XYZ file of C-alpha atoms in Angstrom:
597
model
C 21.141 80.647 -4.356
C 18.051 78.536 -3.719
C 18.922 74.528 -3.747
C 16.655 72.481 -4.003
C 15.277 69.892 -1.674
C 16.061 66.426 -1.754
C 12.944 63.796 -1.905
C 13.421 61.635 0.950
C 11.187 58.051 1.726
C 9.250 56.673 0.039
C 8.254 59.565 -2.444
C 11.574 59.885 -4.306
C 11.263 59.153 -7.724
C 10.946 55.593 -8.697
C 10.075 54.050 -5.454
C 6.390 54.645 -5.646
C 6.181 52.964 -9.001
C 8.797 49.982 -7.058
C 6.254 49.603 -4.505
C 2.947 49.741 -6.637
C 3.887 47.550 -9.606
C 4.519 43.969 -7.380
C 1.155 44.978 -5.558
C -0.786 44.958 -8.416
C 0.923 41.910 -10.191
C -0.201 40.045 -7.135
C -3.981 41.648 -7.126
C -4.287 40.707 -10.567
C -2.974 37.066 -10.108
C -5.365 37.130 -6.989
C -8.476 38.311 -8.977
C -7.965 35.671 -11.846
C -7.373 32.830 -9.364
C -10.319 33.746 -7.673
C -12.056 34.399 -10.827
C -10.794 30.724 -12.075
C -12.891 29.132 -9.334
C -16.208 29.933 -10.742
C -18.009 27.483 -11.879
C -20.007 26.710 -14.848
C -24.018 25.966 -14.435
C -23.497 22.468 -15.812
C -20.060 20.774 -16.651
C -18.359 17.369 -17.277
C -16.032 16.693 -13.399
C -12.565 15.400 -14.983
C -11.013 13.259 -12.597
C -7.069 12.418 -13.927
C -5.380 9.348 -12.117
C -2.286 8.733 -12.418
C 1.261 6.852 -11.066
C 1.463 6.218 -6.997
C -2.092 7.859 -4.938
C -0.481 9.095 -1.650
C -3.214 9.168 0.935
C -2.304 13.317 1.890
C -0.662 15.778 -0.449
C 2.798 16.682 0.457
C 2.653 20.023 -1.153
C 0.454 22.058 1.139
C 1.047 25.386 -0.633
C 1.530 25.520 -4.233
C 1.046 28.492 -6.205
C -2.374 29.229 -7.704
C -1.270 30.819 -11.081
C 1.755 28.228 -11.140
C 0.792 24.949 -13.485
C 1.209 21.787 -11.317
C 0.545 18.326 -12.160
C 0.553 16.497 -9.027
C -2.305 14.201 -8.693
C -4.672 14.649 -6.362
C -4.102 12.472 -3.155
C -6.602 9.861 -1.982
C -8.440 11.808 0.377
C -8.773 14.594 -1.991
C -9.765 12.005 -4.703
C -12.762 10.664 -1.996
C -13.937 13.971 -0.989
C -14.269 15.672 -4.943
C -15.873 12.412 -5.337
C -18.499 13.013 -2.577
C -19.283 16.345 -3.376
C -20.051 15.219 -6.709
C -23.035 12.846 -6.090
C -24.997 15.891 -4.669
C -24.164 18.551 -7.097
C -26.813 19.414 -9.476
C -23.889 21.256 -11.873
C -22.578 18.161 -12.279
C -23.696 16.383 -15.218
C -20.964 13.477 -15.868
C -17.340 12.547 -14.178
C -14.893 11.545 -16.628
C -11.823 9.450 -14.647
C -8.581 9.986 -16.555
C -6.850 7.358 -16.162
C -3.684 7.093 -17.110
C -1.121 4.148 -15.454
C -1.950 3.639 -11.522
C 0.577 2.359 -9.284
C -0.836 1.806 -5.517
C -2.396 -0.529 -3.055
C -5.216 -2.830 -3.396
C -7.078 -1.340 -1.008
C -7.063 2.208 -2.508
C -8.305 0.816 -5.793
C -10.891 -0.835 -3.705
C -11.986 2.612 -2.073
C -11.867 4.522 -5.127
C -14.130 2.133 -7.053
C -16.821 2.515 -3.865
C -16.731 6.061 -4.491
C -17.164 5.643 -7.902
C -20.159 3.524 -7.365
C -21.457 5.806 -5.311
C -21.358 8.932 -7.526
C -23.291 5.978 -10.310
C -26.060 5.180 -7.834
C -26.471 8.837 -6.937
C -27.903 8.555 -11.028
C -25.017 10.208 -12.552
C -22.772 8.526 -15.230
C -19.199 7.846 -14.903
C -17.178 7.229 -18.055
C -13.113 5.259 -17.922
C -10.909 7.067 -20.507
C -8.299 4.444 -20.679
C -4.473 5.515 -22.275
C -3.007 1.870 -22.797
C -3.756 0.585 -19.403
C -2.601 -1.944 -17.463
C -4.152 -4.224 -14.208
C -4.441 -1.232 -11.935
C -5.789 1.061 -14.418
C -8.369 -1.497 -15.757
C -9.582 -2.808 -12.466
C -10.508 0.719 -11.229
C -12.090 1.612 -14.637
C -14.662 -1.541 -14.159
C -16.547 0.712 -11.753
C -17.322 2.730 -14.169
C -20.569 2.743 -16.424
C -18.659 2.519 -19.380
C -14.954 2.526 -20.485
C -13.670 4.164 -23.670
C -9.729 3.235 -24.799
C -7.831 5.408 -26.450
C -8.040 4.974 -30.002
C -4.292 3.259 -31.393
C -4.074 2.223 -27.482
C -3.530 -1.170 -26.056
C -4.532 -3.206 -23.022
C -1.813 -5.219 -21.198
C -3.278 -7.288 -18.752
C -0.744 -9.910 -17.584
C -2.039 -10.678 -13.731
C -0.493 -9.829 -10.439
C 3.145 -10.079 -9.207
C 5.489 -9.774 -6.424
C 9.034 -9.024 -6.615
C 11.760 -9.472 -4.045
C 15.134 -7.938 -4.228
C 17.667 -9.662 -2.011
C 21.075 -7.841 -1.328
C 22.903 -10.164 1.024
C 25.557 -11.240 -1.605
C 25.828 -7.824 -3.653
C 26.767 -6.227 0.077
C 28.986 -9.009 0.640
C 31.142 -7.905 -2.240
C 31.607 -4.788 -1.029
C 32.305 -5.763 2.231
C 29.399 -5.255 3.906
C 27.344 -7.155 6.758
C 24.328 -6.705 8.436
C 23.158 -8.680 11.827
C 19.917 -8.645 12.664
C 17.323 -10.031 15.267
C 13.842 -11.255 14.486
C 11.107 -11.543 16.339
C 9.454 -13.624 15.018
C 10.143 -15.714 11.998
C 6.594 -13.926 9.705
C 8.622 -10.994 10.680
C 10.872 -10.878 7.171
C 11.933 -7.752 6.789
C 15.065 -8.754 7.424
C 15.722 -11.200 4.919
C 16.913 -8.784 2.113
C 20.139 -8.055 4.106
C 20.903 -11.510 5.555
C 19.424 -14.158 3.084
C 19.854 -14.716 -0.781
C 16.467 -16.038 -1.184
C 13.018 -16.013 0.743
C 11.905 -17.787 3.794
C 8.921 -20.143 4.002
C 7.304 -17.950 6.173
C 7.524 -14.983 4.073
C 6.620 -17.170 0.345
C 3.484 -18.271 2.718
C 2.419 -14.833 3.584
C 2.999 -13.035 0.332
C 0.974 -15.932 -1.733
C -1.809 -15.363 0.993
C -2.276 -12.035 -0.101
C -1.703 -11.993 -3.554
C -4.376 -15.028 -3.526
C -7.070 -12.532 -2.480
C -5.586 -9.674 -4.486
C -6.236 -11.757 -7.580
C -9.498 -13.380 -6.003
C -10.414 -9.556 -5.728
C -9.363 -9.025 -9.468
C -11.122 -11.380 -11.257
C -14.418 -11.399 -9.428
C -14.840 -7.873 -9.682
C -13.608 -7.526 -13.067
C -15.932 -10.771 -14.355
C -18.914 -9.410 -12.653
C -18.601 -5.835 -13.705
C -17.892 -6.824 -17.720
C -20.678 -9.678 -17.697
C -18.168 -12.432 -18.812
C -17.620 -15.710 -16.197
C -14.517 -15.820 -14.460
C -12.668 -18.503 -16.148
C -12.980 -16.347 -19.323
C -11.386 -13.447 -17.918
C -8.711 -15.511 -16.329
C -8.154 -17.337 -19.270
C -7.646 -13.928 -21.063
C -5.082 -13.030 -18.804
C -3.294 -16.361 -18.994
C -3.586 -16.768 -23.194
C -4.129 -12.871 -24.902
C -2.429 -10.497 -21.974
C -1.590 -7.869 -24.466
C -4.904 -6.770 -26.997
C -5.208 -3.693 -28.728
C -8.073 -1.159 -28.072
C -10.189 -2.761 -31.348
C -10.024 -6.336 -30.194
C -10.393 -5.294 -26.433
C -14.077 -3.735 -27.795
C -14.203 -7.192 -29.765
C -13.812 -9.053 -26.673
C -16.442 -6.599 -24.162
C -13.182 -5.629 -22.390
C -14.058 -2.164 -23.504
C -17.487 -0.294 -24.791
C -15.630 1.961 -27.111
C -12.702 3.677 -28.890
C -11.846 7.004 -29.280
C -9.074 9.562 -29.119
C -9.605 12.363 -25.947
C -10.200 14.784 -28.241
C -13.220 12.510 -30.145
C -14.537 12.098 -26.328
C -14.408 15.709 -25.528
C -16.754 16.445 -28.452
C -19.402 13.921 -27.634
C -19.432 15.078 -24.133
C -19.286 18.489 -24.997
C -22.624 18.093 -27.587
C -24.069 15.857 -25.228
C -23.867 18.371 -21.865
C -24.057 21.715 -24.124
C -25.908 20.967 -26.907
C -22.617 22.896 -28.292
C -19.712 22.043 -30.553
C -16.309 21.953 -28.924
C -14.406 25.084 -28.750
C -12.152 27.111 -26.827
C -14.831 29.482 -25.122
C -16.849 26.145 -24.063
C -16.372 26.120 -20.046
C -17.836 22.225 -20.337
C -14.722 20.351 -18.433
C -13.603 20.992 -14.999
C -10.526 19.483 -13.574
C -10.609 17.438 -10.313
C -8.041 20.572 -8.768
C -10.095 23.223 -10.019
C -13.327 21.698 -8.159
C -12.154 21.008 -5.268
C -10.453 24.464 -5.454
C -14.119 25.649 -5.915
C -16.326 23.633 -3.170
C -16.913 24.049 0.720
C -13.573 21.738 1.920
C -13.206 19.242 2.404
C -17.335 19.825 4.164
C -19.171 22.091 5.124
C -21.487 21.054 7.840
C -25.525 22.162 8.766
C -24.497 22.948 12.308
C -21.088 23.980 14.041
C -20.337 20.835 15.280
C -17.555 18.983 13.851
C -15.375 15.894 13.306
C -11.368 16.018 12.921
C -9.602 13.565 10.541
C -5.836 13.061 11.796
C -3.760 11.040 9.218
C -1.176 9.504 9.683
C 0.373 8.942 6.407
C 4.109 7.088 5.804
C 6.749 6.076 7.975
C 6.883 6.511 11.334
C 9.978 8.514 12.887
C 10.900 10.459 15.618
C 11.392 13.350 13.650
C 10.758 14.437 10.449
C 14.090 15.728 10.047
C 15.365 12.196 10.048
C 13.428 11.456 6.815
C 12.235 14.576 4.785
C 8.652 12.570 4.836
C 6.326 10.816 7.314
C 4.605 11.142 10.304
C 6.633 12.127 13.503
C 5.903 13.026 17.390
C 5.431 16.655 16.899
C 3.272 16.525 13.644
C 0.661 13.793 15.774
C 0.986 16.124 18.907
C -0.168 19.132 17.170
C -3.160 17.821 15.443
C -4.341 16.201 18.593
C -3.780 19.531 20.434
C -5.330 21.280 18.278
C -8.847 18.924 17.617
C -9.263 18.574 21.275
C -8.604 22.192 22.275
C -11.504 23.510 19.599
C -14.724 22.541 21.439
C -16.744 22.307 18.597
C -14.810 18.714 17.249
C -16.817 15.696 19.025
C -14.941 13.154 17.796
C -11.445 11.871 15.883
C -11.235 10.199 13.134
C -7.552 8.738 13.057
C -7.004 8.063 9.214
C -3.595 5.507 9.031
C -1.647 4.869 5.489
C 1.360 3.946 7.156
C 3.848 0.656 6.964
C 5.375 1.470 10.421
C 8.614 2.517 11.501
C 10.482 3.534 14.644
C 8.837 1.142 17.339
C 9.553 3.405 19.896
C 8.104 6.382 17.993
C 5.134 4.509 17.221
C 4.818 3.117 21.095
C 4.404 7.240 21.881
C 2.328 7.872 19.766
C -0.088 5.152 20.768
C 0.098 6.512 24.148
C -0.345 10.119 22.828
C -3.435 8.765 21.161
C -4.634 6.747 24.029
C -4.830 9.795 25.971
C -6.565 11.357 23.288
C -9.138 9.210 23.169
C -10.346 9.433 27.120
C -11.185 12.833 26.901
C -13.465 12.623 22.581
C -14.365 9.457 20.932
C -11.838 7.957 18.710
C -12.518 5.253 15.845
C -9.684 4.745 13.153
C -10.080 4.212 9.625
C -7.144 1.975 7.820
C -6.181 3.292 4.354
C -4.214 0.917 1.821
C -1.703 0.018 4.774
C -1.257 0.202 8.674
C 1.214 -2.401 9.833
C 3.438 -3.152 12.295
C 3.567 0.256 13.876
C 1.020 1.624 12.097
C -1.216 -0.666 13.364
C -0.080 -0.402 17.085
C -1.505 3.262 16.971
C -4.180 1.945 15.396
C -4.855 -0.093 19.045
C -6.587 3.314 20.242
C -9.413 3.145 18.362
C -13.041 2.074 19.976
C -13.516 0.774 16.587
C -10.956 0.467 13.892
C -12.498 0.246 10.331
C -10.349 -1.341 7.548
C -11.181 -1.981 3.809
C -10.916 -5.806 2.837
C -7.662 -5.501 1.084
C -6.260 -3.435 3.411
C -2.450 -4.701 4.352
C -2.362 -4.597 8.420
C -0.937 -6.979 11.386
C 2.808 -7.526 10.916
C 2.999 -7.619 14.933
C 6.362 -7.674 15.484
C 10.073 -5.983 15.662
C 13.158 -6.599 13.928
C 16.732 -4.688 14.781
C 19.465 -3.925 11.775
C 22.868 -3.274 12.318
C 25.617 -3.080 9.647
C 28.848 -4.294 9.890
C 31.365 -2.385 7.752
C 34.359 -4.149 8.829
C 35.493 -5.685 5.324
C 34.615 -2.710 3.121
C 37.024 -0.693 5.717
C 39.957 -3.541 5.187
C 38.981 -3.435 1.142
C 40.423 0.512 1.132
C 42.448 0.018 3.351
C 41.089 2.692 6.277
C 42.564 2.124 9.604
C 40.775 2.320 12.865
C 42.118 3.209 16.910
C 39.832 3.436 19.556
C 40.376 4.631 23.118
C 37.214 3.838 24.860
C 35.777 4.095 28.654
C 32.862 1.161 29.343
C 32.531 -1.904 28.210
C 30.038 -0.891 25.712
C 31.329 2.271 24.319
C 32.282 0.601 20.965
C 29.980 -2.350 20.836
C 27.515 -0.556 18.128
C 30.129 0.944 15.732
C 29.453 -0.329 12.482
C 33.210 -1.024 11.987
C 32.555 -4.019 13.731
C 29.612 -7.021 14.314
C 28.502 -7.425 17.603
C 29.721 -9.816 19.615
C 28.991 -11.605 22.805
C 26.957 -10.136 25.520
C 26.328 -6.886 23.666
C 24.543 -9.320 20.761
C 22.855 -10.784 23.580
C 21.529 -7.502 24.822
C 20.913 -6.898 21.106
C 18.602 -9.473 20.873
C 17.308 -9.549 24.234
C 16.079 -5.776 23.746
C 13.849 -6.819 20.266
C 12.776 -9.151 22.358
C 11.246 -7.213 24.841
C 10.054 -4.254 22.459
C 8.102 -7.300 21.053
C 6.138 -8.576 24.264
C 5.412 -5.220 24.565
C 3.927 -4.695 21.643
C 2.078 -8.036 22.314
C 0.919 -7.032 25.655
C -0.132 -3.594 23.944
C -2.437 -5.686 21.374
C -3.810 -8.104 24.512
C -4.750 -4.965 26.614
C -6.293 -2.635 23.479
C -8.322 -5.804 21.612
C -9.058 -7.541 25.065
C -7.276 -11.054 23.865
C -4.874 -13.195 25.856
C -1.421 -12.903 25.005
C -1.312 -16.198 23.797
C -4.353 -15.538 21.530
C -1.932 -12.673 20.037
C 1.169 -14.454 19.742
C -0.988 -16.840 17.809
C -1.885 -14.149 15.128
C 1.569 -12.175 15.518
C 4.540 -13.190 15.420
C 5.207 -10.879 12.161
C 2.438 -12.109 10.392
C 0.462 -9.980 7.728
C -3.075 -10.147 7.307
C -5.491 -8.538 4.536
C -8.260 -6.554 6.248
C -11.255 -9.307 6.016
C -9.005 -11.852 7.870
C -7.323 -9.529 10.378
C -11.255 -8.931 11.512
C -11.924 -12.651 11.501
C -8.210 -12.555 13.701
C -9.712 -9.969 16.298
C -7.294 -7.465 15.252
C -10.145 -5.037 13.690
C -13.921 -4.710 14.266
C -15.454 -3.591 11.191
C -15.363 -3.001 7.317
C -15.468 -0.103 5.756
C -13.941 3.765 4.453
C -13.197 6.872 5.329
C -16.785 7.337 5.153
C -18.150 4.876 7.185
C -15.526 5.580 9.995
C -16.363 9.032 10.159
C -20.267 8.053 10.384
C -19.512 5.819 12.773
C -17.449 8.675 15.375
C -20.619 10.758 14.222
C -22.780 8.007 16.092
C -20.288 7.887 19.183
C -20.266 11.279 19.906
C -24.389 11.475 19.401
C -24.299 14.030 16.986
C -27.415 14.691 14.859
C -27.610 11.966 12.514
C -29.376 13.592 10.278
C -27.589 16.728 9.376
C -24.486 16.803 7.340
C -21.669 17.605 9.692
C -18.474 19.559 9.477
C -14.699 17.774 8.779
C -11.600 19.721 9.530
C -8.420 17.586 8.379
C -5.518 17.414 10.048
C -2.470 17.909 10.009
C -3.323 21.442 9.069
C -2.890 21.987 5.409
C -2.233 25.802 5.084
C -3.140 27.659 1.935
C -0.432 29.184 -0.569
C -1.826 32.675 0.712
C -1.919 31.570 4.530
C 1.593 30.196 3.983
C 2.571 33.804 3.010
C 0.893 35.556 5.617
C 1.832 33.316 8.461
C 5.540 33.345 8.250
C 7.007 34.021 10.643
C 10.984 35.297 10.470
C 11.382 36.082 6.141
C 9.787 38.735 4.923
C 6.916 38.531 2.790
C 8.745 39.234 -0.483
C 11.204 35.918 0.323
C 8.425 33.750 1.447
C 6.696 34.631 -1.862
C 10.200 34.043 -3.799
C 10.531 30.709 -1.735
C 6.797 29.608 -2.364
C 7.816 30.060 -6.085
C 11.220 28.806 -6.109
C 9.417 25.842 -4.016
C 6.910 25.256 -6.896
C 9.369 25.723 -9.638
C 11.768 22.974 -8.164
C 8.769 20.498 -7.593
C 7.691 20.332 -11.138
C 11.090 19.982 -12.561
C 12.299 17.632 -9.593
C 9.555 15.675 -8.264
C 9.946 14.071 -5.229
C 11.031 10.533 -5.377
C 8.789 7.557 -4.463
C 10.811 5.357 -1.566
C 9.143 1.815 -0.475
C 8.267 1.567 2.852
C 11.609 -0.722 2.967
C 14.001 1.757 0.753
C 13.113 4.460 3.449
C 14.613 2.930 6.499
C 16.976 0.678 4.078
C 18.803 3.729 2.941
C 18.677 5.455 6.663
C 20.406 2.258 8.243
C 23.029 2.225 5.536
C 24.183 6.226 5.884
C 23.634 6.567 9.747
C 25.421 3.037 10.538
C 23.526 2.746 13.425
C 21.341 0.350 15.041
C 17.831 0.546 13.845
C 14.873 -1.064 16.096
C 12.066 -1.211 13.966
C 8.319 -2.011 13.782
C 7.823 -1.804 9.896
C 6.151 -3.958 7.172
C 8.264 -6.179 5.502
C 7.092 -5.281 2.171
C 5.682 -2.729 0.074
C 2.887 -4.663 -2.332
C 0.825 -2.398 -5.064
C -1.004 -2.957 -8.420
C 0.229 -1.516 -11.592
């Protein structure tokens, strides 16, 4: 009796048809991704901004075929931008703009690189869903500014709000001691005042003097209306709807998106709106589609590391930031390929671990012997952001950047009342006189608050001497502008603390010039930290297999649209840290977070 033979492998029925069917669901997503990034002979560039502008995006490999709706990030923003002004297929850029929340100084870049894309002879049009301060002050860049039709404009001026917690804690039964060096340095006052300092009301009315300085003159000059009149607007009529905004020149017109689209679509296509009409491209889907972030006439080539939020040892600590390893392996990286000449250090960063910040100056330091080095400050680099700033042969900041805040402040908490409130008891067998002195069931006492002190003290002249050595000042010339004090970018330059305004742009021109590089070819940018692809994130892992990685990319993706990642102050990071670890914190961060809405 003949029996017959078993299949065996991959040839049995069924598997073939298990193998083949999730290869070509992935070719066919692959072809109409790639086929998505074709673009049309002559379109409208649709530019949406919206809530906080990080100056990276966090999300290095989302899905092509997935939806997302994460803004583009600063840098992305300035380069789609730039790419813009000298493509021909370009015909208009329509900004989006839908309820900004971020620095003054990233509003003040963006509206250069909208002016830029307007004297390269193209138009750029402000699509404005009831907008407030931020939204408005970035649309004035614009040629014209259309609000949405049944929309408002709510223009009520600048604030700055401080949250103190001393008292709340206190009812819990919570303490914290601190040490403060020096008195600008405030960013202890939440936890161990109920109101602010002098030092800090003078500081934080400095700033939001030439925030609103900044505000008025541009907007006044932009709209053709005096000063006063704008002012007085904002004082008298804050809140107008989109008809009298038009009555008042706020705005040159009115019209729902859909109205706009139609216009823009007869105007670019000679064509009436409809669904086969390839007339808008999204900000994503271009820069999806150009040479990124540039391509360059010759093989040489600039790196741009950013640094971008807090400052930690390790990332771990924090699930966002910069830390040792991330700034280590950019650096290794740019000055192992021999075709970068120079670094661009881009910083967006309030601070954070002084120690982890004094490394990486002196991991940047190094750097900077062996290619030329010029740093470019973003809508913040304070207190330890601006000590790595130090390495720069020239550091470029915008005019309202936030930078300075040269100085160190400790934290401890002291839980000892909240433990007696519940009642939890406490025995310690110890060996040194130290062993217990930072448990946070108790304050500090004595000589170990002495040492306490005594070591912010020293981080401090450190930094100080750091700041003496790098800008060639004395150290009394430092103290004199440190101390904790914050500075805007045009009067840290008039300070000594930076050499030049400018962007992005103009720092990378300038490493361009310092490495002698062909002026007059368009050079290549690689950006660092590496930001892999969705499809290099799936071919470059390296324990899962390839059918997890793909479920995790997805399962990533998924997770990020329905849970977006929280926005934490630069405060609320290390705030929340210090209260969960209970230990000692020695930190170089800015004492405040300040942005436009």
């Amino acid at each position: 009796m003949n029996t017959p033979t078993k299949r065996r492998g991959c040839f049995r029925n069924g598997c073939l048809a298990l193998v083949l069917l999730p290869l070509l669901i992935f070719a066919g997503l692959f072809w109409a991704h790639r086929s998505s990034q074709a673009l049309p002979d002559r379109f409208v560039l649709v530019v949406p901004l919206s809530g906080g502008i990080d100056e990276v995006r966090n999300e290095s490999s989302s899905l092509p075929f997935l939806p997302s709706h994460e803004s583009l990030s600063l840098q992305e923003l300035l380069f789609v931008l730039n790419h813009a002004v000298a493509d021909e297929r370009v015909r208009e850029v329509l900004l989006d703009i839908r309820g900004i929340h971020t620095s003054p100084a990233k509003i003040a870049e963006l509206r250069d690189a909208v002016e830029k894309v307007r004297k390269g002879g193209k138009k750029v049009t402000a699509f404005l869903r009831s907008a407030e301060d931020a939204d408005y002050l970035l649309a004035t860049a614009c040629n014209s500014i259309i609000a949405e039709r049944g929309g408002f404009l709510l223009l009520d001026g600048l604030k700055v709000e401080s949250l103190f917690y001393t008292s709340p804690l206190g009812k819990l039964g919570v303490q914290v001691q601190a040490a403060q060096w020096k008195k600008y340095k405030s960013g202890i006052e939440p936890f161990v005042r109920t109101g602010a300092s002098k030092e800090y009301l003078e500081q934080i009315n400095a700033l939001l003097d030439e925030f609103y300085d900044d505000y008025l003159g541009y907007v006044s000059k932009r709209r053709g209306m005096s000063r006063s009149s704008f002012e007085a607007l904002i004082n008298n009529d804050p809140l107008v709807s989109a008809k009298k905004a038009q009555t008042l020149g706020l705005v040159d017109g009115i019209a729902s998106f859909w109205e706009l689209q139609r216009q823009l679509t007869r105007k670019v296509s000679g064509k009436e709106l409809a669904r086969d009409n390839d007339v808008f491209v999204s900000g994503a889907r271009y820069r999806s589609a150009v040479a990124w972030p540039q391509k360059g006439e010759s093989d040489e080539r600039i790196a741009v590391i950013t640094m971008s939020g807090m400052i930690v040892h390790s990332a771990g600590e924090m699930g966002e930031g910069i830390d040792i390893e991330m700034l280590k392996n950019s650096l290794d990286a740019a000055l192992e390929d021999k075709a970068v000449k120079a670094l661009v250090v881009r910083i967006d960063s309030p601070g954070g671990d002084a120690l982890a910040s004094a490394d990486m100056l002196q991991m940047l330091d190094s750097a900077a012997v062996k290619k030329p080095l010029v740093v470019s400050m973003s809508g913040v680099a304070a207190s330890g952001g601006y000590m790595a700033a130090l390495a720069g042969k020239t550091i470029f900041a915008q005019p309202l950047t936030i930078t300075g805040s040269i100085g160190v402040y400790a934290l401890k908490p002291n839980i000892s009342g909240l433990a007696e409130k519940i009642g939890l008891g406490r025995d310690v067998v110890t060996r040194g006189q130290y062993a217990d002195a930072s448990t946070p069931f108790k304050p500090l006492e004595g000589q170990a608050y002495n040492k306490f002190v005594g070591a912010s003290g020293e981080i401090y002249d450190d930094f100080v001497g750091k700041v003496a050595a790098s800008r060639k000042m004395s150290i009394a010339a430092v103290d004199s502008v440190a101390g904790g004090r914050v500075w805007t970018g045009s009067r840290a330059m008039k300070a000594g603390l930076v050499d030049r305004m400018g962007g992005l742009f103009d720092a990378i021109h300038a490493a361009q010039q310092l490495a002698k590089m062909d002026m007059g070819k368009k050079l290549q940018i690689i950006l660092y930290p590496e930001q892999k692809s969705w499809f290099e994130s799936l071919l470059q892992g390296r324990s899962a297999s390839l059918s997890d990685r793909f479920a995790a990319a997805v399962k990533q993706q998924v997770l990020h649209e329905l849970l977006p990642q929280r926005q934490l102050t630069s405060m609320a990071t290390f705030y929340e840290m210090l209260l969960t670890s209970g230990q000692l914190q020695m930190l170089a961060v800015m004492p405040s977070d300040i942005i436009i809405d």
